[in-house]
Amino acid sequence: MKKNFRVKNPAGIPQHLVDEDNKSPGSTMCLKAMMFVGVLIIAQYVISQIIMRGYHRTVFPHYTGRCRNVSPLKTGSEDIAITSDGLAFITSGIKLFHKLVPADSRIMNFEGRIYLFDFNHPEKPAKKLRMVKLPQMKDFAPQGISIWEDKDGGHISVLVVNHRLWQARDTVEIFSFDRNTLVLHHKKTVINEFFRSLNDIAATGPSSFYVTNDGHYTFSPLRLLERFGMFPWGDVLHVNNDNALKVLNKMYEVSGIALSSDGRYVFLASPYGQDLHVYSRGEDDKLTIFQKINLGTAPDDITIDSSTGDLIVSCFPVWHQVFKSVSNFGERGAAQVLRLTSKSLDPDKRYIATRTIELFADDGELISQSSTAVVYGDALLIGSVTDRTVYCDLKG
C-alpha cells in the first residue's frame, strides 16, 4: 500500500502553513497568472460596457431650422417609413416586455396603432389610420415598418413587425393602403419558426422582406444572459412566400435594416458595436459584407433619402439613457440623427468612403431617445420609442 508522507513538524508550526511552504513555485505563478488574466477579462468587459453605453458622453442640443412636436403622437413613434410622394407611416404603441426591458407601468396603456403624416401638409396633425380585418387588434404592438410601392399602379403595401402580447412568436402583418379612404386593409399574417425577437423590416416586394432578429430568447431570463453576456444569437432573415432563409448568422443585438433605392445594397445597424454594416445583395437574396462604417455612436434605425440616396441614421448617443427613459418616462434620453453621404460617384464604390453630417442632436428636452428619422425635401421627421415625435424644417 502506498503511503502518504508529510513533512515533519517538530516545531509545532500549524500544518497548513507547512503545506503552503511546500507548494511548488510553478503552481503559485500559474495561479497568479490565471488570476491576472481573469482580472483583465473583467476589466475589458466593464470598460467595453462603459464605452458602448455612453457613460462618458454628453450631448448638447444642435439642429438647423425650426423644430416642433407633432400632434397627437405622445406614446411613441418607434419606426417610420415614407413613400416617394411624402406620406410617412408611423408605428406607435410598442410593448417591450418580450425583451425583458423594465418599462414604465404607463406603457400598458399604450394603444398599438399606425399613424399617417403628410409632408406636403406638415401643419396638419398625424392621422390615426383605421385597420380593417386585423385579427386580435387589442394585442397589436407594432415596431418596425416598411413599405413597397408599385411604381406602375401606385399600389402601396405596408409591412409591420408585430409583437403580439405574451405570444411565443412575433409576426409580420401585411396591409394594403387605400389612398382614397386612408384605410389599411389587412391582407396576411406571416409567422415562421425563425421569428423570435423581430426588430426591423425592409420590404423587397409586396409580400417579401428582410427582417432582423435582435436576439434569440423572449419572455425568459435567458434574454438577460444573452444581452449582458454579449452572445451573438441574433440573425437576419429573408422571407418570400412564407419561406424564410437565414442570410446572416451570429449577430449581436442588431436593429435597423434598410434597402438601397436600387435594391443592390442592404444596410444594417449594430448599436452595441456602434457600426453600420453595408452588404451587397445577391440574386438569391443572400448578403455579402461590403463595408463596415464605425459611427462612434449607437445607430438604431436607417432610412434612405430617396432624392439623394443618402443614409439617414437615427442614433442613441448615450445608450444607457434609453433604458432609464423607458423604465421611467420622467427620465430623458439624448437623441441624434446623422446623414451619411458618399464621396464616390462610382455606384460600385458608393459606400466605401462616406462623409457623416449631424442633422440633429438633443439632450432629451425636445425628444427623448430617437429611434427613427426620415427626410423628405428640406424637412426631417424624428420618432421615439416611447416619447413624442418631432418635425423640423431644415430650411430655417
CSV table of C-alpha atoms in Angstrom, one decimal:
chain,number,residue,atom,x,y,z
A,1,MET,CA,0.0,0.0,0.0
A,2,LYS,CA,1.3,3.4,-1.0
A,3,LYS,CA,1.9,5.7,2.0
A,4,ASN,CA,1.4,9.5,2.1
A,5,PHE,CA,4.5,11.2,3.7
A,6,ARG,CA,4.2,14.6,5.2
A,7,VAL,CA,6.9,17.0,6.2
A,8,LYS,CA,7.8,16.6,9.8
A,9,ASN,CA,6.8,19.4,12.0
A,10,PRO,CA,8.8,19.2,15.3
A,11,ALA,CA,8.5,22.9,16.0
A,12,GLY,CA,4.7,22.8,16.3
A,13,ILE,CA,4.1,25.1,13.3
A,14,PRO,CA,0.5,24.8,12.0
A,15,GLN,CA,0.4,22.1,9.4
A,16,HIS,CA,-1.5,24.2,6.7
A,17,LEU,CA,1.4,26.7,6.8
A,18,VAL,CA,3.9,23.9,6.3
A,19,ASP,CA,1.9,22.6,3.4
A,20,GLU,CA,1.8,26.1,1.9
A,21,ASP,CA,5.5,26.5,2.1
A,22,ASN,CA,6.0,23.2,0.2
A,23,LYS,CA,3.9,24.2,-2.8
A,24,SER,CA,5.9,24.4,-6.0
A,25,PRO,CA,6.8,27.9,-7.2
A,26,GLY,CA,5.5,27.0,-10.6
A,27,SER,CA,2.0,26.3,-9.4
A,28,THR,CA,1.9,29.5,-7.5
A,29,MET,CA,3.0,31.5,-10.5
A,30,CYS,CA,0.4,29.7,-12.6
A,31,LEU,CA,-2.4,30.6,-10.2
A,32,LYS,CA,-1.3,34.3,-10.1
A,33,ALA,CA,-1.2,34.4,-13.9
A,34,MET,CA,-4.7,32.9,-14.1
A,35,MET,CA,-6.0,35.5,-11.6
A,36,PHE,CA,-4.3,38.3,-13.5
A,37,VAL,CA,-5.9,37.2,-16.8
A,38,GLY,CA,-9.3,36.9,-15.1
A,39,VAL,CA,-9.0,40.5,-13.8
A,40,LEU,CA,-8.0,41.7,-17.3
A,41,ILE,CA,-11.1,40.0,-18.8
A,42,ILE,CA,-13.4,41.5,-16.3
A,43,ALA,CA,-11.8,45.0,-16.7
A,44,GLN,CA,-12.1,44.7,-20.5
A,45,TYR,CA,-15.8,43.8,-20.2
A,46,VAL,CA,-16.5,46.7,-17.8
A,47,ILE,CA,-14.7,49.2,-20.0
A,48,SER,CA,-16.4,48.0,-23.2
A,49,GLN,CA,-19.8,48.3,-21.5
A,50,ILE,CA,-19.0,51.9,-20.3
A,51,ILE,CA,-18.0,52.9,-23.8
A,52,MET,CA,-20.9,51.1,-25.6
A,53,ARG,CA,-23.5,52.5,-23.2
A,54,GLY,CA,-22.1,56.0,-23.5
A,55,TYR,CA,-21.5,56.8,-19.8
A,56,HIS,CA,-18.6,59.1,-20.9
A,57,ARG,CA,-20.7,61.2,-23.3
A,58,THR,CA,-22.6,64.4,-23.0
A,59,VAL,CA,-25.0,65.7,-25.8
A,60,PHE,CA,-25.8,69.3,-26.4
A,61,PRO,CA,-28.8,70.5,-28.5
A,62,HIS,CA,-27.9,71.2,-32.1
A,63,TYR,CA,-30.2,71.4,-35.1
A,64,THR,CA,-30.8,73.6,-38.2
A,65,GLY,CA,-34.1,75.3,-38.7
A,66,ARG,CA,-37.2,75.2,-36.5
A,67,CYS,CA,-38.4,72.1,-34.8
A,68,ARG,CA,-41.7,71.3,-33.1
A,69,ASN,CA,-43.7,68.3,-31.8
A,70,VAL,CA,-46.2,66.6,-34.0
A,71,SER,CA,-49.8,66.2,-32.6
A,72,PRO,CA,-51.3,63.9,-31.4
A,73,LEU,CA,-48.3,61.5,-31.0
A,74,LYS,CA,-47.3,61.1,-27.4
A,75,THR,CA,-46.9,57.3,-26.9
A,76,GLY,CA,-44.0,56.6,-29.2
A,77,SER,CA,-43.3,56.5,-32.9
A,78,GLU,CA,-40.8,53.7,-32.9
A,79,ASP,CA,-40.4,53.4,-36.7
A,80,ILE,CA,-41.3,55.5,-39.8
A,81,ALA,CA,-41.5,54.5,-43.5
A,82,ILE,CA,-42.0,57.1,-46.2
A,83,THR,CA,-43.4,57.0,-49.7
A,84,SER,CA,-41.9,58.7,-52.7
A,85,ASP,CA,-44.5,61.5,-52.5
A,86,GLY,CA,-44.1,62.3,-48.8
A,87,LEU,CA,-46.6,60.1,-46.9
A,88,ALA,CA,-45.0,58.9,-43.7
A,89,PHE,CA,-46.4,55.8,-42.0
A,90,ILE,CA,-45.6,55.7,-38.2
A,91,THR,CA,-45.8,52.8,-35.8
A,92,SER,CA,-46.9,53.7,-32.2
A,93,GLY,CA,-47.6,51.9,-29.0
A,94,ILE,CA,-44.8,49.3,-28.8
A,95,LYS,CA,-44.7,46.9,-25.9
A,96,LEU,CA,-41.2,45.9,-24.7
A,97,PHE,CA,-42.0,43.0,-22.3
A,98,HIS,CA,-40.9,40.3,-24.7
A,99,LYS,CA,-37.3,41.6,-24.4
A,100,LEU,CA,-37.5,41.8,-20.6
A,101,VAL,CA,-36.8,45.5,-20.7
A,102,PRO,CA,-38.1,47.1,-17.5
A,103,ALA,CA,-40.8,49.5,-18.6
A,104,ASP,CA,-42.8,52.3,-17.0
A,105,SER,CA,-46.2,50.9,-16.0
A,106,ARG,CA,-47.9,53.5,-18.2
A,107,ILE,CA,-46.7,51.6,-21.2
A,108,MET,CA,-49.6,49.2,-20.6
A,109,ASN,CA,-52.0,51.9,-21.6
A,110,PHE,CA,-50.3,52.4,-25.0
A,111,GLU,CA,-52.5,51.6,-27.9
A,112,GLY,CA,-50.9,49.9,-30.8
A,113,ARG,CA,-51.6,52.0,-33.9
A,114,ILE,CA,-50.3,53.2,-37.3
A,115,TYR,CA,-50.4,56.9,-38.0
A,116,LEU,CA,-50.0,58.8,-41.2
A,117,PHE,CA,-48.1,62.1,-41.5
A,118,ASP,CA,-48.2,64.1,-44.8
A,119,PHE,CA,-45.0,66.1,-45.5
A,120,ASN,CA,-47.0,68.0,-48.1
A,121,HIS,CA,-49.2,69.4,-45.3
A,122,PRO,CA,-46.9,69.5,-42.3
A,123,GLU,CA,-49.1,71.9,-40.4
A,124,LYS,CA,-51.7,69.2,-40.1
A,125,PRO,CA,-51.6,66.6,-37.2
A,126,ALA,CA,-50.8,63.0,-37.9
A,127,LYS,CA,-53.9,60.9,-38.6
A,128,LYS,CA,-54.6,57.6,-36.9
A,129,LEU,CA,-55.3,55.0,-39.7
A,130,ARG,CA,-58.2,52.6,-39.5
A,131,MET,CA,-57.1,49.0,-39.8
A,132,VAL,CA,-59.6,46.6,-41.3
A,133,LYS,CA,-59.8,42.8,-40.7
A,134,LEU,CA,-56.7,42.8,-38.5
A,135,PRO,CA,-57.0,39.7,-36.2
A,136,GLN,CA,-56.5,40.3,-32.4
A,137,MET,CA,-56.5,44.0,-32.8
A,138,LYS,CA,-56.2,44.6,-29.0
A,139,ASP,CA,-52.9,42.7,-29.0
A,140,PHE,CA,-51.4,44.7,-31.8
A,141,ALA,CA,-48.0,46.1,-30.7
A,142,PRO,CA,-46.1,47.4,-33.8
A,143,GLN,CA,-42.4,48.1,-34.1
A,144,GLY,CA,-40.6,48.0,-37.4
A,145,ILE,CA,-42.4,49.2,-40.6
A,146,SER,CA,-41.6,49.2,-44.3
A,147,ILE,CA,-43.5,49.9,-47.5
A,148,TRP,CA,-43.4,48.7,-51.0
A,149,GLU,CA,-44.7,50.9,-53.8
A,150,ASP,CA,-45.9,49.6,-57.1
A,151,LYS,CA,-44.5,52.2,-59.5
A,152,ASP,CA,-46.9,51.3,-62.2
A,153,GLY,CA,-50.2,51.1,-60.4
A,154,GLY,CA,-49.5,53.2,-57.4
A,155,HIS,CA,-50.4,50.4,-55.0
A,156,ILE,CA,-48.8,50.6,-51.5
A,157,SER,CA,-48.1,47.5,-49.4
A,158,VAL,CA,-47.3,48.2,-45.7
A,159,LEU,CA,-45.4,45.6,-43.8
A,160,VAL,CA,-45.2,45.8,-40.0
A,161,VAL,CA,-43.4,43.8,-37.3
A,162,ASN,CA,-46.0,42.9,-34.6
A,163,HIS,CA,-45.1,41.8,-31.0
A,164,ARG,CA,-48.4,40.2,-30.0
A,165,LEU,CA,-48.6,40.5,-26.3
A,166,TRP,CA,-47.5,37.3,-24.5
A,167,GLN,CA,-47.3,35.3,-27.7
A,168,ALA,CA,-44.4,32.9,-28.3
A,169,ARG,CA,-43.8,34.1,-31.9
A,170,ASP,CA,-43.6,37.6,-33.4
A,171,THR,CA,-45.5,38.1,-36.6
A,172,VAL,CA,-45.3,40.3,-39.7
A,173,GLU,CA,-48.6,41.9,-40.7
A,174,ILE,CA,-49.1,42.9,-44.4
A,175,PHE,CA,-51.6,45.6,-45.3
A,176,SER,CA,-52.8,47.2,-48.5
A,177,PHE,CA,-53.2,51.0,-48.2
A,178,ASP,CA,-56.2,52.7,-49.8
A,179,ARG,CA,-55.2,56.3,-50.6
A,180,ASN,CA,-58.7,57.5,-51.2
A,181,THR,CA,-60.2,56.3,-47.8
A,182,LEU,CA,-56.9,56.3,-45.9
A,183,VAL,CA,-57.6,52.8,-44.7
A,184,LEU,CA,-55.2,49.9,-44.1
A,185,HIS,CA,-56.7,46.6,-45.3
A,186,HIS,CA,-55.1,43.6,-43.6
A,187,LYS,CA,-54.1,41.0,-46.2
A,188,LYS,CA,-51.9,38.5,-44.4
A,189,THR,CA,-50.2,37.5,-41.2
A,190,VAL,CA,-46.8,35.9,-41.7
A,191,ILE,CA,-45.4,33.7,-39.0
A,192,ASN,CA,-42.4,31.5,-39.1
A,193,GLU,CA,-40.4,29.2,-36.8
A,194,PHE,CA,-37.4,31.5,-37.3
A,195,PHE,CA,-39.3,34.5,-36.0
A,196,ARG,CA,-38.1,35.0,-32.4
A,197,SER,CA,-37.4,38.6,-31.4
A,198,LEU,CA,-38.1,40.7,-34.5
A,199,ASN,CA,-37.0,44.3,-34.7
A,200,ASP,CA,-37.0,45.9,-38.1
A,201,ILE,CA,-38.1,45.1,-41.6
A,202,ALA,CA,-37.1,46.1,-45.2
A,203,ALA,CA,-39.6,45.2,-48.0
A,204,THR,CA,-38.2,43.6,-51.2
A,205,GLY,CA,-41.6,43.2,-52.7
A,206,PRO,CA,-45.3,43.4,-51.8
A,207,SER,CA,-45.0,40.3,-49.5
A,208,SER,CA,-41.3,39.6,-49.4
A,209,PHE,CA,-38.8,41.2,-47.0
A,210,TYR,CA,-35.7,41.2,-44.9
A,211,VAL,CA,-36.2,41.1,-41.1
A,212,THR,CA,-33.9,41.3,-38.1
A,213,ASN,CA,-34.0,39.1,-35.0
A,214,ASP,CA,-32.2,41.2,-32.4
A,215,GLY,CA,-31.9,38.2,-30.1
A,216,HIS,CA,-32.9,34.6,-29.6
A,217,TYR,CA,-34.9,34.5,-26.3
A,218,THR,CA,-38.2,36.3,-25.4
A,219,PHE,CA,-40.1,36.3,-22.1
A,220,SER,CA,-37.2,34.5,-20.5
A,221,PRO,CA,-34.4,35.4,-18.0
A,222,LEU,CA,-32.1,33.9,-20.7
A,223,ARG,CA,-32.6,37.1,-22.6
A,224,LEU,CA,-30.7,39.0,-19.9
A,225,LEU,CA,-27.9,36.4,-20.1
A,226,GLU,CA,-27.9,36.8,-23.8
A,227,ARG,CA,-27.7,40.6,-23.7
A,228,PHE,CA,-25.2,41.1,-20.9
A,229,GLY,CA,-23.1,38.1,-21.9
A,230,MET,CA,-22.9,39.6,-25.4
A,231,PHE,CA,-23.8,36.3,-27.0
A,232,PRO,CA,-24.3,36.7,-30.8
A,233,TRP,CA,-27.6,34.8,-31.1
A,234,GLY,CA,-29.4,37.2,-33.4
A,235,ASP,CA,-29.7,36.9,-37.2
A,236,VAL,CA,-31.2,38.3,-40.4
A,237,LEU,CA,-33.8,36.5,-42.4
A,238,HIS,CA,-35.2,36.9,-45.9
A,239,VAL,CA,-38.8,35.8,-46.3
A,240,ASN,CA,-40.5,35.1,-49.6
A,241,ASN,CA,-43.9,33.3,-49.8
A,242,ASP,CA,-43.7,32.3,-46.2
A,243,ASN,CA,-40.3,30.6,-46.8
A,244,ALA,CA,-37.6,32.1,-44.5
A,245,LEU,CA,-33.8,31.9,-45.3
A,246,LYS,CA,-31.2,32.9,-42.8
A,247,VAL,CA,-28.9,35.2,-44.7
A,248,LEU,CA,-26.8,36.4,-41.7
A,249,ASN,CA,-26.0,34.4,-38.6
A,250,LYS,CA,-24.3,35.1,-35.2
A,251,MET,CA,-25.4,38.8,-34.9
A,252,TYR,CA,-25.4,40.6,-31.6
A,253,GLU,CA,-28.4,42.9,-30.9
A,254,VAL,CA,-28.8,44.1,-34.5
A,255,SER,CA,-31.7,46.5,-35.0
A,256,GLY,CA,-32.5,48.6,-38.1
A,257,ILE,CA,-32.3,47.4,-41.6
A,258,ALA,CA,-32.9,49.2,-45.0
A,259,LEU,CA,-32.6,48.5,-48.7
A,260,SER,CA,-30.9,50.9,-51.1
A,261,SER,CA,-33.1,52.7,-53.7
A,262,ASP,CA,-31.7,50.5,-56.4
A,263,GLY,CA,-32.0,47.3,-54.4
A,264,ARG,CA,-28.3,46.4,-54.7
A,265,TYR,CA,-27.3,47.0,-51.1
A,266,VAL,CA,-28.7,46.2,-47.6
A,267,PHE,CA,-27.8,48.4,-44.6
A,268,LEU,CA,-27.8,47.0,-41.0
A,269,ALA,CA,-27.4,48.9,-37.7
A,270,SER,CA,-25.3,47.4,-34.9
A,271,PRO,CA,-25.9,49.7,-31.9
A,272,TYR,CA,-23.6,47.9,-29.4
A,273,GLY,CA,-20.8,47.8,-31.9
A,274,GLN,CA,-21.6,51.4,-33.0
A,275,ASP,CA,-21.3,50.3,-36.6
A,276,LEU,CA,-23.3,50.5,-39.8
A,277,HIS,CA,-22.8,47.4,-42.0
A,278,VAL,CA,-23.2,47.6,-45.7
A,279,TYR,CA,-23.9,44.3,-47.6
A,280,SER,CA,-24.2,43.7,-51.3
A,281,ARG,CA,-27.3,41.7,-52.2
A,282,GLY,CA,-27.1,38.7,-54.5
A,283,GLU,CA,-29.8,37.5,-56.9
A,284,ASP,CA,-30.7,34.8,-54.4
A,285,ASP,CA,-31.2,37.5,-51.7
A,286,LYS,CA,-28.1,36.3,-49.8
A,287,LEU,CA,-25.8,39.1,-48.4
A,288,THR,CA,-22.1,39.6,-48.7
A,289,ILE,CA,-20.3,42.1,-46.4
A,290,PHE,CA,-19.3,45.1,-48.5
A,291,GLN,CA,-18.3,47.8,-45.9
A,292,LYS,CA,-18.4,48.4,-42.2
A,293,ILE,CA,-18.7,52.1,-41.1
A,294,ASN,CA,-17.9,53.0,-37.5
A,295,LEU,CA,-20.1,55.9,-36.3
A,296,GLY,CA,-18.8,56.4,-32.8
A,297,THR,CA,-22.5,56.4,-31.6
A,298,ALA,CA,-25.2,53.7,-31.3
A,299,PRO,CA,-27.3,53.5,-34.5
A,300,ASP,CA,-30.8,52.2,-34.2
A,301,ASP,CA,-32.6,52.7,-37.5
A,302,ILE,CA,-31.7,53.5,-41.1
A,303,THR,CA,-33.8,55.1,-43.8
A,304,ILE,CA,-33.0,56.4,-47.3
A,305,ASP,CA,-33.3,59.9,-48.6
A,306,SER,CA,-34.8,58.9,-52.0
A,307,SER,CA,-33.8,62.2,-53.7
A,308,THR,CA,-30.1,61.8,-52.9
A,309,GLY,CA,-29.6,58.1,-51.9
A,310,ASP,CA,-28.0,59.4,-48.6
A,311,LEU,CA,-28.5,57.3,-45.5
A,312,ILE,CA,-30.4,58.9,-42.6
A,313,VAL,CA,-29.4,57.2,-39.3
A,314,SER,CA,-31.1,57.7,-36.0
A,315,CYS,CA,-28.9,57.1,-33.0
A,316,PHE,CA,-28.8,56.7,-29.2
A,317,PRO,CA,-25.7,58.7,-28.4
A,318,VAL,CA,-26.0,57.9,-24.7
A,319,TRP,CA,-27.2,54.3,-24.8
A,320,HIS,CA,-27.8,53.7,-21.1
A,321,GLN,CA,-30.3,56.6,-21.0
A,322,VAL,CA,-32.6,54.6,-23.3
A,323,PHE,CA,-33.2,52.0,-20.6
A,324,LYS,CA,-33.7,54.7,-18.0
A,325,SER,CA,-36.2,56.7,-20.0
A,326,VAL,CA,-38.2,53.6,-21.0
A,327,SER,CA,-38.4,52.4,-17.4
A,328,ASN,CA,-39.3,55.8,-16.1
A,329,PHE,CA,-40.9,58.3,-18.6
A,330,GLY,CA,-39.7,61.1,-16.3
A,331,GLU,CA,-36.1,60.4,-17.3
A,332,ARG,CA,-35.0,61.7,-20.7
A,333,GLY,CA,-32.7,60.1,-23.3
A,334,ALA,CA,-30.5,62.0,-25.7
A,335,ALA,CA,-31.3,62.0,-29.4
A,336,GLN,CA,-29.2,62.2,-32.6
A,337,VAL,CA,-29.7,62.0,-36.3
A,338,LEU,CA,-26.9,61.6,-38.9
A,339,ARG,CA,-26.7,61.9,-42.7
A,340,LEU,CA,-24.2,59.7,-44.5
A,341,THR,CA,-23.2,61.0,-47.9
A,342,SER,CA,-21.0,59.2,-50.4
A,343,LYS,CA,-17.7,60.7,-51.6
A,344,SER,CA,-17.7,58.4,-54.7
A,345,LEU,CA,-19.7,58.8,-57.9
A,346,ASP,CA,-19.0,55.2,-58.8
A,347,PRO,CA,-22.0,53.0,-57.9
A,348,ASP,CA,-19.7,50.1,-57.1
A,349,LYS,CA,-17.7,52.2,-54.6
A,350,ARG,CA,-20.5,54.4,-53.3
A,351,TYR,CA,-20.4,53.4,-49.7
A,352,ILE,CA,-16.7,52.7,-49.3
A,353,ALA,CA,-16.0,56.3,-48.4
A,354,THR,CA,-18.6,58.4,-46.7
A,355,ARG,CA,-19.0,61.8,-45.1
A,356,THR,CA,-21.0,62.0,-41.9
A,357,ILE,CA,-23.1,65.1,-41.1
A,358,GLU,CA,-25.0,65.6,-37.8
A,359,LEU,CA,-28.5,66.8,-38.8
A,360,PHE,CA,-29.9,66.8,-35.3
A,361,ALA,CA,-28.9,66.4,-31.7
A,362,ASP,CA,-30.9,67.0,-28.5
A,363,ASP,CA,-30.3,66.4,-24.8
A,364,GLY,CA,-33.8,64.9,-24.4
A,365,GLU,CA,-35.8,68.1,-23.8
A,366,LEU,CA,-37.4,68.2,-27.2
A,367,ILE,CA,-37.5,64.5,-27.9
A,368,SER,CA,-36.3,61.5,-25.8
A,369,GLN,CA,-34.4,58.6,-27.5
A,370,SER,CA,-34.5,59.0,-31.2
A,371,SER,CA,-35.4,55.6,-32.7
A,372,THR,CA,-36.0,56.6,-36.3
A,373,ALA,CA,-35.9,59.5,-38.7
A,374,VAL,CA,-36.9,60.3,-42.3
A,375,VAL,CA,-36.0,63.1,-44.6
A,376,TYR,CA,-38.3,64.5,-47.3
A,377,GLY,CA,-37.1,67.5,-49.2
A,378,ASP,CA,-35.9,70.1,-46.7
A,379,ALA,CA,-37.9,68.5,-43.8
A,380,LEU,CA,-37.0,66.0,-41.1
A,381,LEU,CA,-39.3,63.8,-39.1
A,382,ILE,CA,-37.9,62.1,-35.9
A,383,GLY,CA,-39.6,59.3,-34.0
A,384,SER,CA,-39.0,57.9,-30.5
A,385,VAL,CA,-39.5,54.5,-28.7
A,386,THR,CA,-42.0,55.9,-26.1
A,387,ASP,CA,-41.9,59.7,-26.4
A,388,ARG,CA,-43.2,62.4,-28.8
A,389,THR,CA,-42.5,62.9,-32.5
A,390,VAL,CA,-40.6,65.9,-33.9
A,391,TYR,CA,-40.9,67.7,-37.2
A,392,CYS,CA,-38.0,70.0,-38.3
A,393,ASP,CA,-38.0,72.5,-41.2
A,394,LEU,CA,-34.3,72.3,-42.2
A,395,LYS,CA,-34.6,75.5,-44.3
A,396,GLY,CA,-34.8,77.6,-41.1
